[in-house]
Short mmCIF file of C-alpha atoms in Angstrom, two decimals:
data_model
loop_
_atom_site.label_atom_id
_atom_site.label_comp_id
_atom_site.label_asym_id
_atom_site.label_seq_id
_atom_site.Cartn_x
_atom_site.Cartn_y
_atom_site.Cartn_z
CA MET U 1 7.38 12.36 2.63
CA ARG U 2 6.62 8.62 2.12
CA ARG U 3 3.09 8.85 1.66
CA GLN U 4 2.60 5.70 -0.91
CA ALA U 5 3.52 3.20 1.50
CA SER U 6 2.11 5.44 4.33
CA ILE U 7 -1.22 5.28 2.60
CA GLY U 8 -1.03 1.42 2.26
CA ARG U 9 -1.10 1.52 6.29
CA ILE U 10 -4.51 3.00 5.99
CA ALA U 11 -5.80 -0.28 6.94
CA THR U 12 -4.13 -0.08 10.34
CA LEU U 13 -6.56 2.74 11.30
CA ALA U 14 -8.92 0.05 11.76
CA VAL U 15 -7.43 -0.27 15.36
CA ALA U 16 -8.99 2.92 15.95
CA PHE U 17 -12.14 2.74 13.82
CA THR U 18 -13.16 -1.23 14.20
CA ALA U 19 -11.41 -1.32 17.50
CA LEU U 20 -9.05 -4.39 17.33
CA THR U 21 -8.23 -6.20 20.48
CA ALA U 22 -4.87 -7.49 21.73
CA LEU U 23 -3.90 -11.03 20.84
CA THR U 24 -0.95 -13.19 21.50
CA ALA U 25 1.57 -13.22 18.61
CA CYS U 26 2.43 -16.42 17.10
CA THR U 27 4.51 -17.97 14.07
CA THR U 28 1.83 -20.58 13.73
CA ALA U 29 -1.90 -21.13 14.48
CA PRO U 30 -3.92 -23.96 15.83
CA PRO U 31 -6.79 -25.14 13.65
CA TYR U 32 -9.69 -22.96 13.79
CA ALA U 33 -12.87 -24.16 15.90
CA PRO U 34 -16.23 -24.60 14.07
CA ARG U 35 -17.61 -21.44 12.88
CA ALA U 36 -20.85 -19.81 13.86
CA ALA U 37 -23.35 -19.39 11.05
CA LEU U 38 -25.41 -16.32 10.84
CA GLY U 39 -28.14 -16.69 13.10
CA GLU U 40 -26.87 -19.00 15.31
CA ILE U 41 -25.74 -18.31 19.15
CA PRO U 42 -22.45 -16.59 19.29
CA PRO U 43 -19.91 -17.34 21.46
CA GLN U 44 -20.35 -15.62 25.10
CA ASP U 45 -17.85 -12.75 24.11
CA ALA U 46 -19.41 -11.97 20.96
CA VAL U 47 -22.89 -9.66 20.54
CA GLN U 48 -25.91 -11.44 19.27
CA LEU U 49 -26.97 -10.64 16.08
CA ALA U 50 -30.15 -8.97 15.47
CA ASP U 51 -33.06 -10.88 13.77
CA GLY U 52 -33.05 -10.34 9.98
CA ALA U 53 -29.96 -7.89 10.19
CA PHE U 54 -28.06 -9.38 7.45
CA ASP U 55 -30.79 -9.29 5.04
CA ALA U 56 -31.55 -5.83 6.23
CA ALA U 57 -28.03 -4.27 5.76
CA LEU U 58 -28.06 -6.06 2.06
CA GLU U 59 -30.98 -4.26 1.38
CA GLN U 60 -29.83 -1.02 2.34
CA LEU U 61 -26.09 -1.61 0.96
CA PRO U 62 -27.13 0.24 -2.21
CA GLU U 63 -28.42 3.33 -0.81
CA GLU U 64 -25.60 3.32 1.69
CA VAL U 65 -22.88 3.48 -1.19
CA GLU U 66 -24.68 6.13 -3.35
CA ARG U 67 -24.79 8.27 -0.16
CA ILE U 68 -21.03 7.79 0.57
CA LEU U 69 -20.15 8.38 -2.97
CA GLU U 70 -22.30 11.55 -3.01
CA ALA U 71 -20.77 12.80 0.30
CA SER U 72 -17.15 11.99 -0.78
CA GLY U 73 -17.03 13.05 -4.29
CA VAL U 74 -15.68 9.92 -5.30
CA PRO U 75 -16.72 9.22 -8.90
CA GLY U 76 -17.28 5.50 -8.50
CA ALA U 77 -17.33 2.17 -6.61
CA ALA U 78 -18.05 -1.45 -6.74
CA VAL U 79 -19.16 -3.54 -3.67
CA ALA U 80 -19.44 -7.26 -3.08
CA VAL U 81 -20.56 -9.37 -0.22
CA VAL U 82 -20.10 -13.30 0.30
CA GLN U 83 -21.57 -15.23 2.86
CA GLY U 84 -21.63 -18.98 3.42
CA GLY U 85 -19.38 -19.47 0.30
CA GLU U 86 -22.20 -17.68 -2.11
CA LEU U 87 -21.92 -14.33 -3.37
CA ARG U 88 -24.95 -12.37 -1.83
CA PHE U 89 -24.36 -9.04 -3.59
CA ALA U 90 -22.32 -7.55 -6.36
CA GLN U 91 -22.92 -4.29 -7.93
CA GLY U 92 -21.35 -1.25 -9.49
CA PHE U 93 -21.89 2.51 -8.81
CA GLY U 94 -21.00 5.85 -10.34
CA VAL U 95 -18.69 6.35 -13.27
CA ARG U 96 -15.42 4.99 -14.69
CA THR U 97 -14.11 8.27 -15.64
CA LEU U 98 -15.38 11.48 -14.50
CA GLY U 99 -17.16 13.43 -17.54
CA GLU U 100 -17.64 10.20 -19.48
CA GLU U 101 -20.93 8.21 -19.45
CA ALA U 102 -19.49 4.40 -18.75
CA ALA U 103 -20.92 3.29 -15.66
CA VAL U 104 -19.15 1.13 -13.27
CA ASP U 105 -20.57 -2.50 -12.90
CA GLU U 106 -19.63 -5.28 -10.99
CA GLU U 107 -17.22 -6.32 -13.71
CA THR U 108 -15.58 -3.49 -13.70
CA VAL U 109 -11.59 -3.69 -13.04
CA PHE U 110 -9.88 -1.37 -10.32
CA GLN U 111 -6.34 -0.97 -9.21
CA ILE U 112 -6.61 -2.54 -5.77
CA ALA U 113 -3.06 -1.04 -4.49
CA SER U 114 -2.24 -2.28 -0.99
CA MET U 115 -5.00 -4.87 -1.03
CA SER U 116 -2.68 -6.58 -3.30
CA LYS U 117 -0.55 -7.60 -0.06
CA PRO U 118 -3.21 -10.24 1.37
CA ILE U 119 -3.83 -11.56 -2.01
CA GLY U 120 0.11 -12.33 -2.63
CA ALA U 121 -0.04 -13.96 1.22
CA THR U 122 -2.10 -16.44 -0.23
CA VAL U 123 -0.05 -16.98 -3.18
CA VAL U 124 2.92 -17.54 -0.88
CA ALA U 125 0.47 -19.66 1.52
CA SER U 126 0.19 -21.82 -1.89
CA GLN U 127 3.74 -22.42 -2.20
CA VAL U 128 3.98 -23.31 1.70
CA SER U 129 1.24 -25.67 0.97
CA ALA U 130 3.09 -27.45 -2.23
CA GLY U 131 6.26 -27.64 -0.21
CA VAL U 132 8.39 -24.99 -2.18
CA VAL U 133 8.96 -22.98 0.78
CA ASP U 134 7.80 -22.27 4.34
CA TRP U 135 7.12 -19.12 6.01
CA SER U 136 10.46 -19.60 8.05
CA THR U 137 12.51 -20.15 4.66
CA PRO U 138 15.42 -17.68 4.86
CA VAL U 139 15.49 -15.33 1.35
CA ALA U 140 18.97 -14.66 1.03
CA PRO U 141 19.77 -18.05 -0.71
CA LEU U 142 16.83 -17.44 -2.88
CA LEU U 143 18.24 -14.10 -4.24
CA PRO U 144 21.73 -13.86 -5.30
CA GLY U 145 23.67 -10.99 -4.17
CA PHE U 146 20.64 -9.52 -1.57
CA ALA U 147 22.07 -7.95 1.51
CA LEU U 148 20.72 -5.70 4.21
CA ALA U 149 22.97 -3.16 6.14
CA ASP U 150 23.29 -5.71 9.12
CA PRO U 151 24.96 -9.10 7.62
CA TRP U 152 23.18 -11.19 10.57
CA VAL U 153 20.16 -9.97 9.58
CA THR U 154 20.69 -10.82 6.02
CA ASP U 155 21.39 -14.33 7.02
CA HIS U 156 18.02 -14.63 9.48
CA LEU U 157 15.75 -12.79 7.33
CA THR U 158 12.81 -14.90 6.42
CA VAL U 159 9.84 -14.80 4.06
CA ALA U 160 7.68 -14.26 7.36
CA ASP U 161 9.77 -11.61 8.48
CA LEU U 162 8.99 -9.84 5.48
CA TYR U 163 5.28 -10.39 4.82
CA ALA U 164 5.01 -9.12 8.71
CA HIS U 165 6.66 -5.79 7.96
CA ARG U 166 9.25 -7.09 11.02
CA SER U 167 12.57 -6.81 9.05
CA GLY U 168 13.62 -3.67 10.39
CA LEU U 169 13.63 -1.55 7.25
CA PRO U 170 12.33 1.74 7.83
CA MET U 171 8.72 2.68 6.65
CA ALA U 172 8.23 2.61 2.80
CA ALA U 173 11.94 1.91 2.11
CA GLY U 174 12.46 2.02 -1.69
CA ASP U 175 9.67 3.96 -2.57
CA GLU U 176 11.11 6.98 -3.41
CA LEU U 177 13.56 5.09 -5.88
CA GLU U 178 10.31 3.58 -7.42
CA ASP U 179 9.06 7.21 -7.87
CA LEU U 180 12.31 8.14 -9.53
CA GLY U 181 11.49 5.10 -12.09
CA TYR U 182 13.63 2.70 -11.00
CA ASP U 183 12.73 -1.16 -11.52
CA ARG U 184 12.63 -3.64 -9.12
CA ALA U 185 15.89 -5.18 -9.39
CA TYR U 186 17.64 -1.98 -8.62
CA ILE U 187 15.39 -1.15 -5.39
CA LEU U 188 15.77 -4.50 -3.91
CA ASP U 189 19.50 -4.35 -4.49
CA HIS U 190 19.61 -0.83 -2.88
CA LEU U 191 17.60 -1.76 0.39
CA ARG U 192 21.20 -2.82 1.53
CA TYR U 193 21.57 1.21 2.12
CA GLN U 194 18.84 1.74 4.50
CA PRO U 195 19.24 1.72 8.15
CA LEU U 196 17.82 -0.85 10.10
CA GLN U 197 15.81 -0.85 13.21
CA PRO U 198 15.60 -3.77 15.83
CA PHE U 199 15.00 -6.99 13.99
CA ARG U 200 11.39 -8.92 14.34
CA ILE U 201 10.41 -6.14 16.89
CA SER U 202 10.09 -3.35 14.80
CA TYR U 203 6.75 -3.09 12.49
CA ASN U 204 7.31 -0.82 9.67
CA TYR U 205 4.85 -1.22 6.85
CA ALA U 206 7.09 -1.16 3.60
CA ASN U 207 6.19 -2.18 0.06
CA PHE U 208 9.48 -3.20 -1.12
CA GLY U 209 10.25 -5.45 1.98
CA MET U 210 7.00 -7.50 1.13
CA THR U 211 7.99 -7.53 -2.42
CA THR U 212 11.75 -8.89 -1.45
CA GLY U 213 10.00 -11.71 0.29
CA ALA U 214 7.54 -12.34 -2.68
CA GLN U 215 10.52 -12.63 -5.34
CA ALA U 216 12.32 -14.91 -2.98
CA VAL U 217 9.18 -17.28 -3.22
CA ALA U 218 9.03 -16.54 -6.86
CA ASN U 219 12.53 -17.51 -7.36
CA ALA U 220 12.13 -20.59 -5.60
CA ALA U 221 8.84 -21.56 -7.69
CA GLY U 222 11.20 -20.89 -10.69
CA VAL U 223 8.60 -18.21 -12.38
CA ASP U 224 8.43 -14.79 -12.01
CA TRP U 225 5.83 -13.08 -9.70
CA ALA U 226 3.08 -12.48 -11.76
CA THR U 227 2.79 -15.94 -13.74
CA LEU U 228 3.08 -17.76 -10.05
CA SER U 229 0.06 -15.63 -9.11
CA GLU U 230 -1.72 -16.52 -12.17
CA ARG U 231 -1.12 -20.26 -12.00
CA GLU U 232 -1.32 -20.48 -8.41
CA LEU U 233 -4.38 -18.49 -7.57
CA TYR U 234 -6.20 -16.48 -10.37
CA GLU U 235 -6.72 -19.38 -12.64
CA PRO U 236 -7.92 -22.07 -9.96
CA LEU U 237 -10.33 -19.53 -8.79
CA HIS U 238 -11.36 -18.42 -12.23
CA MET U 239 -10.10 -15.03 -11.34
CA ASP U 240 -10.39 -14.02 -14.99
CA SER U 241 -10.43 -10.28 -14.77
CA THR U 242 -7.33 -10.31 -12.07
CA SER U 243 -3.64 -9.89 -12.90
CA SER U 244 -0.33 -8.66 -11.45
CA ARG U 245 0.88 -6.90 -14.46
CA TYR U 246 0.03 -3.31 -15.30
CA GLU U 247 -0.18 -3.96 -19.06
CA ASP U 248 -3.05 -6.47 -18.42
CA PHE U 249 -5.02 -3.96 -16.50
CA LEU U 250 -4.44 -1.34 -19.44
CA ALA U 251 -5.86 -4.06 -21.89
CA ARG U 252 -9.14 -4.46 -19.89
CA ASP U 253 -12.20 -2.27 -21.70
CA ASN U 254 -13.88 -2.26 -18.51
CA ARG U 255 -11.69 -0.53 -16.10
CA ALA U 256 -11.83 2.33 -13.75
CA THR U 257 -9.39 5.65 -13.99
CA LEU U 258 -7.74 6.72 -10.93
CA HIS U 259 -8.98 10.27 -9.88
CA ALA U 260 -6.55 12.39 -7.73
CA LYS U 261 -7.90 15.00 -5.48
CA THR U 262 -7.51 18.61 -6.82
CA GLY U 263 -6.89 21.82 -4.74
CA ASP U 264 -10.21 22.64 -4.15
CA GLY U 265 -11.22 19.00 -2.88
CA ALA U 266 -12.65 17.58 -6.13
CA PHE U 267 -11.66 14.72 -7.92
CA ALA U 268 -10.10 14.39 -11.40
CA PRO U 269 -8.28 11.89 -13.72
CA LEU U 270 -4.54 13.19 -13.51
CA TYR U 271 -2.54 10.35 -13.28
CA GLU U 272 -1.51 6.84 -13.98
CA ARG U 273 0.10 4.82 -11.59
CA ARG U 274 2.47 1.75 -12.85
CA PRO U 275 3.11 -0.60 -9.43
CA ASP U 276 4.89 -3.38 -11.36
CA ALA U 277 8.12 -2.60 -9.56
CA GLN U 278 6.21 -3.40 -6.26
CA SER U 279 3.20 -5.54 -7.78
CA PRO U 280 3.53 -8.07 -4.96
CA ALA U 281 2.68 -5.43 -2.68
CA GLY U 282 0.53 -3.06 -4.76
CA GLY U 283 0.17 -4.10 -8.26
CA VAL U 284 -2.98 -6.40 -8.51
CA SER U 285 -5.98 -5.28 -10.47
CA SER U 286 -9.19 -6.86 -10.21
CA ASN U 287 -12.85 -6.40 -10.10
CA VAL U 288 -15.34 -7.42 -6.91
CA VAL U 289 -16.54 -10.59 -8.72
CA ASP U 290 -13.30 -12.12 -8.65
CA LEU U 291 -12.26 -10.83 -5.23
CA ALA U 292 -15.16 -12.22 -4.02
CA LYS U 293 -14.00 -15.71 -4.69
CA TRP U 294 -10.85 -14.55 -3.15
CA MET U 295 -12.56 -14.02 -0.15
CA SER U 296 -14.79 -17.40 -0.06
CA LEU U 297 -10.92 -19.25 -0.40
CA VAL U 298 -9.90 -17.36 2.52
CA LEU U 299 -12.96 -17.62 4.63
CA ASP U 300 -12.96 -21.59 3.80
CA ASP U 301 -9.34 -22.12 4.99
CA GLY U 302 -7.97 -22.39 1.41
CA THR U 303 -10.55 -24.72 0.02
CA PHE U 304 -12.86 -23.35 -2.92
CA ALA U 305 -15.61 -25.24 -4.42
CA GLY U 306 -14.76 -28.16 -2.77
CA GLU U 307 -11.32 -28.09 -3.75
CA GLU U 308 -8.72 -27.57 -1.40
CA LEU U 309 -5.99 -25.13 -2.72
CA ILE U 310 -4.09 -24.52 0.28
CA ALA U 311 -3.60 -26.39 3.14
CA PRO U 312 -5.24 -24.43 6.38
CA SER U 313 -1.72 -24.90 8.20
CA ALA U 314 -0.44 -23.07 5.37
CA LEU U 315 -2.67 -20.44 5.60
CA ALA U 316 -3.23 -20.14 9.26
CA PRO U 317 -0.07 -18.03 10.26
CA ALA U 318 -1.14 -15.47 7.57
CA ILE U 319 -4.17 -14.64 9.14
CA ALA U 320 -3.20 -14.97 13.18
CA PRO U 321 -1.62 -12.10 14.36
CA GLU U 322 2.33 -12.03 14.34
CA ILE U 323 3.49 -8.43 15.17
CA ALA U 324 1.81 -5.59 17.03
CA THR U 325 0.90 -2.56 14.46
CA GLY U 326 0.37 -0.09 17.31
CA LEU U 327 0.43 -0.13 21.03
CA PRO U 328 -3.06 1.38 22.60
CA PRO U 329 -2.38 4.96 23.51
CA VAL U 330 -4.89 4.75 26.18
CA PRO U 331 -5.95 1.93 28.61
CA ASP U 332 -9.44 1.49 27.34
CA ALA U 333 -8.05 1.39 23.56
CA ARG U 334 -7.14 -1.99 21.72
CA ALA U 335 -3.78 -2.55 20.01
CA GLY U 336 -3.74 -3.77 16.34
CA PHE U 337 -2.06 -6.42 14.70
CA TYR U 338 -0.61 -7.66 11.29
CA GLY U 339 -0.13 -11.11 10.43
CA TYR U 340 1.42 -12.17 6.79
CA GLY U 341 -0.22 -9.65 4.55
CA PHE U 342 -3.33 -9.51 6.50
CA ASN U 343 -4.53 -6.92 9.06
CA VAL U 344 -5.99 -9.01 12.20
CA GLY U 345 -8.18 -7.96 15.00
CA THR U 346 -11.45 -7.97 16.88
CA GLN U 347 -14.22 -5.88 16.46
CA PRO U 348 -16.60 -4.38 19.22
CA SER U 349 -18.80 -7.56 18.63
CA GLY U 350 -16.27 -9.70 19.73
CA ARG U 351 -15.65 -11.33 16.34
CA VAL U 352 -12.34 -11.84 14.80
CA THR U 353 -11.59 -9.62 11.56
CA LEU U 354 -9.21 -9.81 8.84
CA GLY U 355 -8.82 -7.19 6.56
CA HIS U 356 -6.66 -4.65 4.61
CA SER U 357 -6.92 -1.42 2.95
CA GLY U 358 -5.13 -0.32 -0.39
CA ALA U 359 -4.68 3.24 -1.67
CA PHE U 360 -2.55 5.29 -4.07
CA ILE U 361 -2.66 9.48 -3.40
CA LEU U 362 -2.98 9.34 -7.27
CA GLY U 363 -6.57 8.05 -7.18
CA ALA U 364 -7.43 4.63 -5.72
CA GLY U 365 -9.05 3.59 -2.38
CA THR U 366 -9.98 0.10 -1.55
CA ASN U 367 -11.22 -1.91 1.59
CA PHE U 368 -12.24 -5.37 2.53
CA GLN U 369 -12.96 -7.03 5.74
CA LEU U 370 -13.77 -10.60 6.67
CA VAL U 371 -15.54 -11.78 9.76
CA PRO U 372 -14.70 -15.71 10.07
CA ALA U 373 -17.29 -16.32 12.62
CA LEU U 374 -20.28 -15.14 10.04
CA ASP U 375 -18.40 -16.70 7.20
CA LEU U 376 -19.11 -13.22 5.68
CA GLY U 377 -16.80 -11.16 3.73
CA VAL U 378 -17.52 -7.75 1.76
CA VAL U 379 -15.05 -5.57 -0.17
CA ALA U 380 -15.30 -1.67 -1.93
CA LEU U 381 -13.21 -0.54 -4.69
CA THR U 382 -13.09 2.75 -5.51
CA ASN U 383 -11.83 5.10 -8.34
CA GLY U 384 -10.99 8.09 -6.15
CA ALA U 385 -8.08 9.10 -4.02
CA PRO U 386 -8.09 7.73 -0.40
CA VAL U 387 -10.53 9.75 1.95
CA GLY U 388 -12.20 7.09 3.45
CA ALA U 389 -15.10 6.28 1.20
CA ALA U 390 -14.24 2.32 0.80
CA GLU U 391 -13.28 1.74 4.49
CA ALA U 392 -16.90 3.45 5.43
CA ILE U 393 -18.82 1.50 2.87
CA VAL U 394 -17.44 -1.69 4.44
CA SER U 395 -17.87 -0.79 8.01
CA GLU U 396 -21.17 0.66 7.79
CA PHE U 397 -22.36 -2.57 6.18
CA LEU U 398 -20.58 -4.54 8.96
CA ASP U 399 -22.24 -2.38 11.85
CA ARG U 400 -25.59 -3.07 10.34
CA VAL U 401 -25.20 -6.85 10.23
CA GLN U 402 -23.66 -7.01 13.78
CA TYR U 403 -25.96 -4.20 15.42
CA GLY U 404 -28.77 -3.34 13.06
CA GLU U 405 -27.56 0.18 12.58
CA ALA U 406 -24.28 2.26 12.04
CA THR U 407 -22.47 3.02 15.09
CA ARG U 408 -21.03 6.22 13.75
CA ASP U 409 -20.33 8.53 10.78
CA TRP U 410 -17.90 6.14 8.93
CA LEU U 411 -16.81 8.78 6.17
CA ALA U 412 -16.31 11.63 8.47
CA ALA U 413 -14.00 9.38 10.92
CA TYR U 414 -11.94 7.93 8.22
CA GLY U 415 -11.62 10.97 6.32
CA ALA U 416 -10.65 13.03 9.36
CA ALA U 417 -7.88 10.01 9.87
CA LEU U 418 -6.76 10.33 6.53
CA GLY U 419 -6.74 13.86 6.07
CA HIS U 420 -2.81 14.26 7.07
CA TYR U 421 -1.91 12.43 3.64
CA PHE U 422 -2.88 15.16 1.35
CA GLU U 423 -0.79 17.52 3.46
CA PRO U 424 2.21 19.08 1.71
CA ALA U 425 5.22 17.35 1.96
CA GLY U 426 8.89 18.67 2.42
CA ASP U 427 10.73 21.15 4.59
CA LEU U 428 10.02 24.34 3.00
CA ALA U 429 6.03 23.64 2.46
CA GLY U 430 4.19 26.38 3.68
CA GLU U 431 7.32 28.55 4.12
CA ARG U 432 8.04 32.06 2.67
CA ARG U 433 11.57 32.93 1.44
CA PRO U 434 13.89 35.19 3.73
CA ALA U 435 12.95 38.72 3.08
CA ASP U 436 16.45 39.37 2.69
CA PRO U 437 18.18 36.32 1.43
CA ALA U 438 21.73 36.11 0.56
CA PRO U 439 22.51 35.61 -2.98
CA PRO U 440 23.76 32.34 -4.42
CA ARG U 441 26.96 31.91 -6.16
CA PRO U 442 27.30 31.80 -9.96
CA LEU U 443 25.18 29.27 -10.87
CA ALA U 444 28.05 27.27 -12.73
CA ASP U 445 29.49 27.06 -9.64
CA TYR U 446 26.42 24.36 -8.71
CA ALA U 447 26.55 22.68 -11.70
CA GLY U 448 28.31 19.02 -12.49
CA THR U 449 27.98 15.42 -11.88
CA TRP U 450 26.66 14.28 -8.11
CA GLN U 451 27.12 10.73 -6.93
CA ASN U 452 24.68 8.99 -4.60
CA PRO U 453 25.35 5.04 -3.70
CA TYR U 454 21.38 4.48 -2.90
CA TYR U 455 19.70 7.00 -5.50
CA GLY U 456 22.65 7.00 -8.36
CA GLU U 457 23.43 9.68 -10.19
CA ALA U 458 22.52 13.47 -10.29
CA VAL U 459 23.33 16.00 -12.92
CA VAL U 460 23.07 19.39 -11.98
CA ALA U 461 23.11 22.09 -14.81
CA VAL U 462 22.03 25.97 -15.68
CA ASP U 463 19.02 26.27 -17.13
CA GLU U 464 19.76 28.74 -19.93
CA ALA U 465 16.41 29.28 -20.83
CA GLY U 466 14.81 30.08 -17.51
CA GLY U 467 17.84 31.42 -15.84
CA GLY U 468 18.17 28.93 -13.00
CA LEU U 469 19.42 25.56 -11.92
CA ILE U 470 17.71 22.13 -12.69
CA VAL U 471 18.71 18.98 -11.48
CA ARG U 472 18.20 15.24 -13.25
CA LEU U 473 17.89 12.14 -11.23
CA GLY U 474 16.81 8.86 -10.93
CA ASN U 475 16.80 6.08 -13.55
CA GLY U 476 18.18 7.75 -16.79
CA GLY U 477 17.89 11.27 -15.56
CA ALA U 478 14.13 10.81 -15.90
CA THR U 479 12.97 13.01 -13.20
CA GLU U 480 13.93 17.15 -13.56
CA LEU U 481 13.53 19.21 -10.78
CA GLU U 482 13.86 23.08 -11.06
CA LEU U 483 16.07 24.69 -8.52
CA GLU U 484 14.78 28.00 -7.39
CA PRO U 485 17.31 30.26 -5.14
CA TRP U 486 16.17 30.50 -1.55
CA ASP U 487 19.05 31.93 0.90
CA GLY U 488 22.65 31.62 -0.21
CA ASP U 489 23.53 28.12 -1.26
CA VAL U 490 20.08 26.76 -0.51
CA PHE U 491 17.76 26.42 -3.05
CA ALA U 492 14.08 25.28 -3.14
CA PHE U 493 12.15 22.88 -5.39
CA GLU U 494 8.46 21.44 -5.84
CA PRO U 495 8.84 17.64 -5.91
CA ASP U 496 6.43 15.51 -7.66
CA GLY U 497 4.87 12.27 -7.72
CA GLU U 498 2.96 9.76 -5.44
CA ASN U 499 4.71 10.97 -2.30
CA ALA U 500 4.37 14.81 -2.94
CA PRO U 501 0.79 16.11 -2.55
CA ALA U 502 -0.03 19.60 -3.93
CA GLY U 503 2.02 22.23 -2.19
CA SER U 504 4.82 20.25 -1.47
CA ARG U 505 8.16 22.31 -1.48
CA SER U 506 11.72 21.02 -0.43
CA SER U 507 15.35 22.60 -0.15
CA ALA U 508 18.31 21.60 -1.87
CA ALA U 509 21.34 22.69 0.09
CA PHE U 510 24.79 22.83 -1.26
CA VAL U 511 28.19 22.92 0.48
CA LEU U 512 31.02 23.88 -1.60
CA GLY U 513 34.47 23.24 -1.15
CA GLY U 514 35.36 26.25 -3.37
CA GLY U 515 35.06 26.75 -7.24
CA SER U 516 32.99 25.69 -10.07
CA ALA U 517 33.19 21.97 -11.77
CA ASP U 518 35.86 21.41 -13.83
CA ALA U 519 35.52 19.93 -17.68
CA SER U 520 34.98 16.47 -15.96
CA GLY U 521 32.01 17.22 -13.77
CA ALA U 522 33.91 16.81 -10.80
CA GLY U 523 34.12 19.88 -8.22
CA ALA U 524 36.33 20.29 -5.02
CA ALA U 525 36.74 17.77 -2.41
CA GLY U 526 34.16 17.85 -0.12
CA ASP U 527 31.10 19.22 -2.13
CA THR U 528 27.82 17.89 -1.11
CA MET U 529 24.29 18.39 -2.20
CA THR U 530 21.60 17.66 0.00
CA LEU U 531 18.03 17.12 -1.19
CA ASN U 532 15.82 17.19 1.91
CA PHE U 533 12.81 15.59 0.25
CA TYR U 534 14.86 12.36 -0.30
CA ASP U 535 17.06 12.39 3.22
CA THR U 536 14.28 11.05 5.42
CA SER U 537 16.52 8.19 6.09
CA GLY U 538 19.82 9.98 5.91
CA LEU U 539 20.45 8.75 2.15
CA GLY U 540 19.45 12.03 0.47
CA THR U 541 23.00 13.48 0.22
CA TRP U 542 25.05 13.56 -3.15
CA THR U 543 28.78 14.27 -3.14
CA ARG U 544 30.07 15.77 -6.51
#
């Protein structure tokens, strides 16, 4: 169900396709050894670069991007390459919006989704460098009233735990509240209801876990997160087209439109995605020229244009492996690791890579990879739902640099790996209504006001015009679902939003103690309504 945060985990697919290798997890990292320049003799465990491979890869890059866009159907992309602290390539391809003539160029601003996480990690590193916080700073004292389900975990939870996705929160915790229109304050306050997995040994990708850590850092700095990011990162790097506010993205004339996949596999500009609630984890908008500056900062250990903006000791833990993201299923596979906001691994060439993908099912796919040993970074931003185009562009380019040719059809590989994100969700998806269903009770018996400590109030009412039931839930009842009879006290509904691809269908199961609601909206003791789509963590039951 929770595809928005799950899709952020696309970056961990590099475990399979860029062959990450096992490294020892640590909370601090030693200083880096001097890095090899392009063309120098590599360490014994790294593949020697082919002569002229970098220049040849740059020359082939435009053709590669055009081919991947055509094969995938994604409307547009922008790509940049940095090496040795210099911008070596920046170009746009395709169009900003299907059906319109405006072309993507290197200045076009995209929503970069979960690529916001490593950018936010560098903002945190700036505050570690300045002594405002440390990665090991507990967050509860910085977040008045904040709690998780376990008081001991609440007391010991640190910024590092949240940026490494090792808090114990379930995958995607809080995403469903965002889908229902709740703001950041409500979502962070209600994480206390989420059941926890073992602390610091469970990796679960959670946008609002990381957002909790970022909010704690912003509170320590005394400003809101978007302002902190602007002050400490975007302005010093002259990232003039970058913001952590959605309203700033809308204010850009040269911006890319989201394109979702349609039922026939094509793309169309169908949705908006307002990610301010999870801005530290998914709300940055930027262009490849700005992101090239940020990649150069990370590659130079926190220094940009000769000025140290972040101490290497503050940045190093973020780009070191802190927790395993997945254990290898077979002996010859490599494990994957996460730092603080960065995926960390090793390519088959033997070189360490840092990277992350970002995606909105509603229409964005992004990816970057850094190869510190080569002082090399590449980023690809696309305005189509995540079908692997961004990852394919980056992976094929790095193949050509290191091996002189592509090692596989990366678009096909990533497309196959990501295909399940577009599968319908819900327990009734693809199911047929029973041939001889039991009739429901009189619809008024289900009407009333229902309460849930996590999701808040839901109001079930008889739809006089449609002759069925409707349920309104979420912030201010903004989300309205039509309930259609399925079998007895079980109804069916079609969820909508980031986490519900086309064809999704779920059950609404009522258990009534008898009788209809009274004038106050109260029903008999024990009346419950379970919306299966919202019950992944066991929190989807309302009482009347």
